[in-house]
GROMACS .gro file of C-alpha atoms in nm:
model
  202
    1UNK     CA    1  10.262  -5.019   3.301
    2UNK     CA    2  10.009  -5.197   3.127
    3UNK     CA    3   9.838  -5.283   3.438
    4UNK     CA    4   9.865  -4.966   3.603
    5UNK     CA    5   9.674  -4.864   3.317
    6UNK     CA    6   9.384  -5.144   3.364
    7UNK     CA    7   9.394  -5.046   3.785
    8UNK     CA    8   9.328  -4.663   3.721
    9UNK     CA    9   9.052  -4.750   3.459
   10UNK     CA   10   8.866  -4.965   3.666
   11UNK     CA   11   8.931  -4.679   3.946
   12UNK     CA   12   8.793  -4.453   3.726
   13UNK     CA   13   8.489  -4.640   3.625
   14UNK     CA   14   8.377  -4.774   3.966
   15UNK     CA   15   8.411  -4.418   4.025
   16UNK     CA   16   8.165  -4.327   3.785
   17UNK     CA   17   7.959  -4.598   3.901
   18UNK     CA   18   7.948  -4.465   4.279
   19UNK     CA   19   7.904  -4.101   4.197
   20UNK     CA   20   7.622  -4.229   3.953
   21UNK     CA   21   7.434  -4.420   4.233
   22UNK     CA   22   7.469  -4.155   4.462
   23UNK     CA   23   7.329  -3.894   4.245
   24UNK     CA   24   7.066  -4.149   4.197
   25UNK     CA   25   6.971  -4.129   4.557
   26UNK     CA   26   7.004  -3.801   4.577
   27UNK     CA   27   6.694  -3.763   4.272
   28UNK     CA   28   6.498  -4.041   4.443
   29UNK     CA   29   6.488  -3.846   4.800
   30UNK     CA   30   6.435  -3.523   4.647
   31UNK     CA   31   6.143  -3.660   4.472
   32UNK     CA   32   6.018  -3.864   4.735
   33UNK     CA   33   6.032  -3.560   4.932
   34UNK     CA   34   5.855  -3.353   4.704
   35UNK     CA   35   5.558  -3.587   4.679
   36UNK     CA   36   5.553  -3.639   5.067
   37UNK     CA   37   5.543  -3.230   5.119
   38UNK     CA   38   5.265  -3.195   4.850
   39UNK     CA   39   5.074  -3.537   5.020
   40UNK     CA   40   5.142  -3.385   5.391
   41UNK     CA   41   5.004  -3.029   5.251
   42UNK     CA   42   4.692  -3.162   5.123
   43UNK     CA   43   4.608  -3.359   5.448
   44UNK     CA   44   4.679  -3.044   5.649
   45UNK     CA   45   4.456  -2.830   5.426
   46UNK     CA   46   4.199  -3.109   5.451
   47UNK     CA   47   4.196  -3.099   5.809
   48UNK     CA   48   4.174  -2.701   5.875
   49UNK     CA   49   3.878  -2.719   5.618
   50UNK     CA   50   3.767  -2.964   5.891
   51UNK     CA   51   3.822  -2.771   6.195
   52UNK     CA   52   3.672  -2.444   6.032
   53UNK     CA   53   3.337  -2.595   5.956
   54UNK     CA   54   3.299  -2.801   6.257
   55UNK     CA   55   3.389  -2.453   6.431
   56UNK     CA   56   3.091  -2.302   6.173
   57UNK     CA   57   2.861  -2.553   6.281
   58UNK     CA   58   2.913  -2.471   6.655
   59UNK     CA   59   2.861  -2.101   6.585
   60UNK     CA   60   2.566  -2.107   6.420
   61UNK     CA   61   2.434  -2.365   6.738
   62UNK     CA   62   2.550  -2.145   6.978
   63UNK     CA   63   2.357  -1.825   6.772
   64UNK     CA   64   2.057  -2.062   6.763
   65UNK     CA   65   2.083  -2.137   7.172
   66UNK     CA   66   2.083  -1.729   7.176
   67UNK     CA   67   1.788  -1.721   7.015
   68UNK     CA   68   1.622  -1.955   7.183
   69UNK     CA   69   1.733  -1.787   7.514
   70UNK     CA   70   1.598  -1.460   7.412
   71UNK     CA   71   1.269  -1.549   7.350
   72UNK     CA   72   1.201  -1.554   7.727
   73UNK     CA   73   0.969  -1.349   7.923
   74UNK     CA   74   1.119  -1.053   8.158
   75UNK     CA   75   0.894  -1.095   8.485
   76UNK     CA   76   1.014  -0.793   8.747
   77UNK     CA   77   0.978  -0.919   9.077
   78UNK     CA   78   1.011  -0.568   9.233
   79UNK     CA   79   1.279  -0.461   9.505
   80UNK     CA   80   1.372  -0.615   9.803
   81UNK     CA   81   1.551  -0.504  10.111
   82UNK     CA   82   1.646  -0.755  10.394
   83UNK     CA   83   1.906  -0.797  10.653
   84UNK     CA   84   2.230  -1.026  10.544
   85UNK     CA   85   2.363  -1.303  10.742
   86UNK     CA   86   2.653  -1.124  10.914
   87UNK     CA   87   2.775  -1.191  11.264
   88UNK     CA   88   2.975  -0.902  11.357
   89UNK     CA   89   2.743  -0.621  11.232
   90UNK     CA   90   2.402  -0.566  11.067
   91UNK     CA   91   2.458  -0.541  10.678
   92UNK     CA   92   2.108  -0.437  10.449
   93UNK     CA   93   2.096  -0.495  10.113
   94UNK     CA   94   1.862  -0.354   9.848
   95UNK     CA   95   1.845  -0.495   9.538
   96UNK     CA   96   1.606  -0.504   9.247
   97UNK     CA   97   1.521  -0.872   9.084
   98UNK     CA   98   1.376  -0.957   8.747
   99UNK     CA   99   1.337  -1.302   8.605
  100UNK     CA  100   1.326  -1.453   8.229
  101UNK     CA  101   1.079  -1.723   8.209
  102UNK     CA  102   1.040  -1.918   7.919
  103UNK     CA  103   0.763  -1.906   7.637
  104UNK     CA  104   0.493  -2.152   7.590
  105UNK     CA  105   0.348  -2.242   7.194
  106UNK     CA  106   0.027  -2.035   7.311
  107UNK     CA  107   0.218  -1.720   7.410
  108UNK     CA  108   0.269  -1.636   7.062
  109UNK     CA  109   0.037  -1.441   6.920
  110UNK     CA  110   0.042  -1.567   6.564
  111UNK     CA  111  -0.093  -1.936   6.656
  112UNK     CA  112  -0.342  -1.758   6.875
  113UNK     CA  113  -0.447  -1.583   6.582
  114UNK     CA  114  -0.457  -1.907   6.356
  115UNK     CA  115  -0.674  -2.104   6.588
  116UNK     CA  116  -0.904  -1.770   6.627
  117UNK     CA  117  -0.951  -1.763   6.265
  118UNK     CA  118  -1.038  -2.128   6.227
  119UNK     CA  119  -1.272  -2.205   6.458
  120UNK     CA  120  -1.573  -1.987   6.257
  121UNK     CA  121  -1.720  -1.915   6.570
  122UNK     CA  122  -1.718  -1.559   6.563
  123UNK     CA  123  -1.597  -1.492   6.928
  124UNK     CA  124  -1.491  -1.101   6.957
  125UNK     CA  125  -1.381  -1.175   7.324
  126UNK     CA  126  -1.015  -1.404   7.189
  127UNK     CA  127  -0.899  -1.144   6.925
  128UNK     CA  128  -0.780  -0.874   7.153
  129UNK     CA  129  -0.611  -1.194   7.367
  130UNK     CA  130  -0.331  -1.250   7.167
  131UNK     CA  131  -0.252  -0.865   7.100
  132UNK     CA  132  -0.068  -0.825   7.443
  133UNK     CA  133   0.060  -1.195   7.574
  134UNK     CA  134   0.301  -1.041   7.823
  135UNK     CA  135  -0.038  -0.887   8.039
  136UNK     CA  136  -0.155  -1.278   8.000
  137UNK     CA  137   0.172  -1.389   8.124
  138UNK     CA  138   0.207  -1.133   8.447
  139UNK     CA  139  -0.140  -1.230   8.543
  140UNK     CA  140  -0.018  -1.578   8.535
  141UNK     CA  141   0.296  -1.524   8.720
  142UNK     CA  142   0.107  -1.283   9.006
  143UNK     CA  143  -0.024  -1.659   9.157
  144UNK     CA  144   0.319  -1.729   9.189
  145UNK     CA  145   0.465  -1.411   9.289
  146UNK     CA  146   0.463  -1.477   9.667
  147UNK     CA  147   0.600  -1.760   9.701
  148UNK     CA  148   0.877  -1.700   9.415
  149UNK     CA  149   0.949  -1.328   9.638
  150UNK     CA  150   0.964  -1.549   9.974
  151UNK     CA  151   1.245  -1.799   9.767
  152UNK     CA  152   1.419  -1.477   9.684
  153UNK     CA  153   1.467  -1.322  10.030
  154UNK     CA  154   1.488  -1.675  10.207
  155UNK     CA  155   1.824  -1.744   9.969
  156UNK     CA  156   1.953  -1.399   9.963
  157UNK     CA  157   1.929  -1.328  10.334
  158UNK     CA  158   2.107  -1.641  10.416
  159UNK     CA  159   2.453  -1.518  10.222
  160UNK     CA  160   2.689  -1.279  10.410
  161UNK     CA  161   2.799  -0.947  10.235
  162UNK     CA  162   3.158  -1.094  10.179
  163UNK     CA  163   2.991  -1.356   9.980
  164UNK     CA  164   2.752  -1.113   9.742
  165UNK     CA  165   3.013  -0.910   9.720
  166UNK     CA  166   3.178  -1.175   9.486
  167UNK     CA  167   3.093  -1.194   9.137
  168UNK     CA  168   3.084  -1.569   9.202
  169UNK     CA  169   2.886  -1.536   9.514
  170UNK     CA  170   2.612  -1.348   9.315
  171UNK     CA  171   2.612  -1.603   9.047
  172UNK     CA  172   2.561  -1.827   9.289
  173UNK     CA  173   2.271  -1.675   9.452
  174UNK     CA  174   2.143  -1.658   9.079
  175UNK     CA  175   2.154  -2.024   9.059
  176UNK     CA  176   2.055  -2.108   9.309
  177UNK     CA  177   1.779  -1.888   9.311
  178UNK     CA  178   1.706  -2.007   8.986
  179UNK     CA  179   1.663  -2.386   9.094
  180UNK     CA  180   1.407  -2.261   9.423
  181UNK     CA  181   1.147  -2.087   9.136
  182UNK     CA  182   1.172  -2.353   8.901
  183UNK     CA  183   1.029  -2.586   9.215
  184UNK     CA  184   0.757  -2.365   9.243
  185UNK     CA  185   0.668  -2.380   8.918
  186UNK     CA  186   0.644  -2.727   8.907
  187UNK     CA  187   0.722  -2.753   8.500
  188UNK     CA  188   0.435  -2.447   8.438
  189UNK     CA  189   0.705  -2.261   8.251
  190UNK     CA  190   1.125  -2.274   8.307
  191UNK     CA  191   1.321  -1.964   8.463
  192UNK     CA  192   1.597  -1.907   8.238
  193UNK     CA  193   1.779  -1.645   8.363
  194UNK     CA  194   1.770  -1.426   8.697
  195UNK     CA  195   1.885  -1.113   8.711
  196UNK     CA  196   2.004  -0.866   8.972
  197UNK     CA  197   1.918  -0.460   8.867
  198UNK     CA  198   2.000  -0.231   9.146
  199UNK     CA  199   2.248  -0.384   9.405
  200UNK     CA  200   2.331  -0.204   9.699
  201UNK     CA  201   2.544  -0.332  10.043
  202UNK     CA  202   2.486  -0.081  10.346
   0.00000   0.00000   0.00000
């Protein structure tokens, strides 16, 4: 009896002893848990703080590239109508073209202004100069009007209506259109954008 006694104690205690390393554990991976969520959180949060102001930064690059862009000069270079590059029948189209050149440093009328003021020399003729850049600015495209007018048509007429009927094919045409003035101007000033106004198949 006696040992029966002695087998169901030590039972009882080794018992004791498992269920106490096992609840053990259990606290140890509950904590360790809880300090690898909280550690995993804060890395997370770290990194979305991250991406959000890298994102910031390349907002406020891409507003400054807008800005930049709209500081060009709208040249019109008038309507055209020419005959398309179509086999089967004669296709026309009209369409109205406009270009955005850049800016030079002098264009502004501000630094014109500044250098007017400084140079003491009392000349009457530069003040009214700097009031309206953009007549400055036609007067220096006009040189270059024929030749940029003869890029237009020469590109346009060589596309079929299927293909400037495309939003792609027009973009192209823009492009490429785009590349032929900047030639011409040899570095004078940049084309930044070309646009199509009225646009008309027949």
């Amino acid at each position: 009896m006696a040992e029966n006694e002695q087998e169901d104690s030590k039972k009882q205690e080794n018992t004791k002893i498992l269920i106490m390393i096992i609840a053990s554990m259990v606290i140890m991976f509950i904590v360790f848990a809880g300090v690898n969520y909280v550690i995993m959180e804060n890395l997370i949060s770290q990194k979305i703080g991250a991406i959000q102001t890298s994102s910031e930064e390349i907002g406020e690059e891409e507003e400054g590239d807008e800005d930049e862009i709209q500081k060009g000069i709208i040249v019109d270079l008038g309507d055209f109508i020419l005959n398309l590059c179509d086999e089967n029948a004669k296709k026309y189209l009209k369409v109205n073209v406009a270009i955005e050149v850049s800016r030079k440093d002098t264009d502004f009328p501000k630094e014109e202004e500044n250098k007017g003021g400084s140079g003491h020399g009392g000349h009457g003729e530069s003040a009214p100069a700097p009031a309206d850049p953009l007549a400055a600015i036609q007067t220096e495209m006009n040189q270059y009007k024929p030749a940029i007018r003869d890029a237009v048509i020469t590109n346009l007429s060589s596309k079929t209506s299927a293909e400037l009927a495309t939003a792609a094919g027009k973009e192209l045409a823009k492009e490429q259109i785009m590349n032929d003035i900047n030639s011409i101007l040899s570095g004078e000033r940049e084309v930044l954008r070309v646009s199509f106004g009225q646009f008309i198949i027949q």
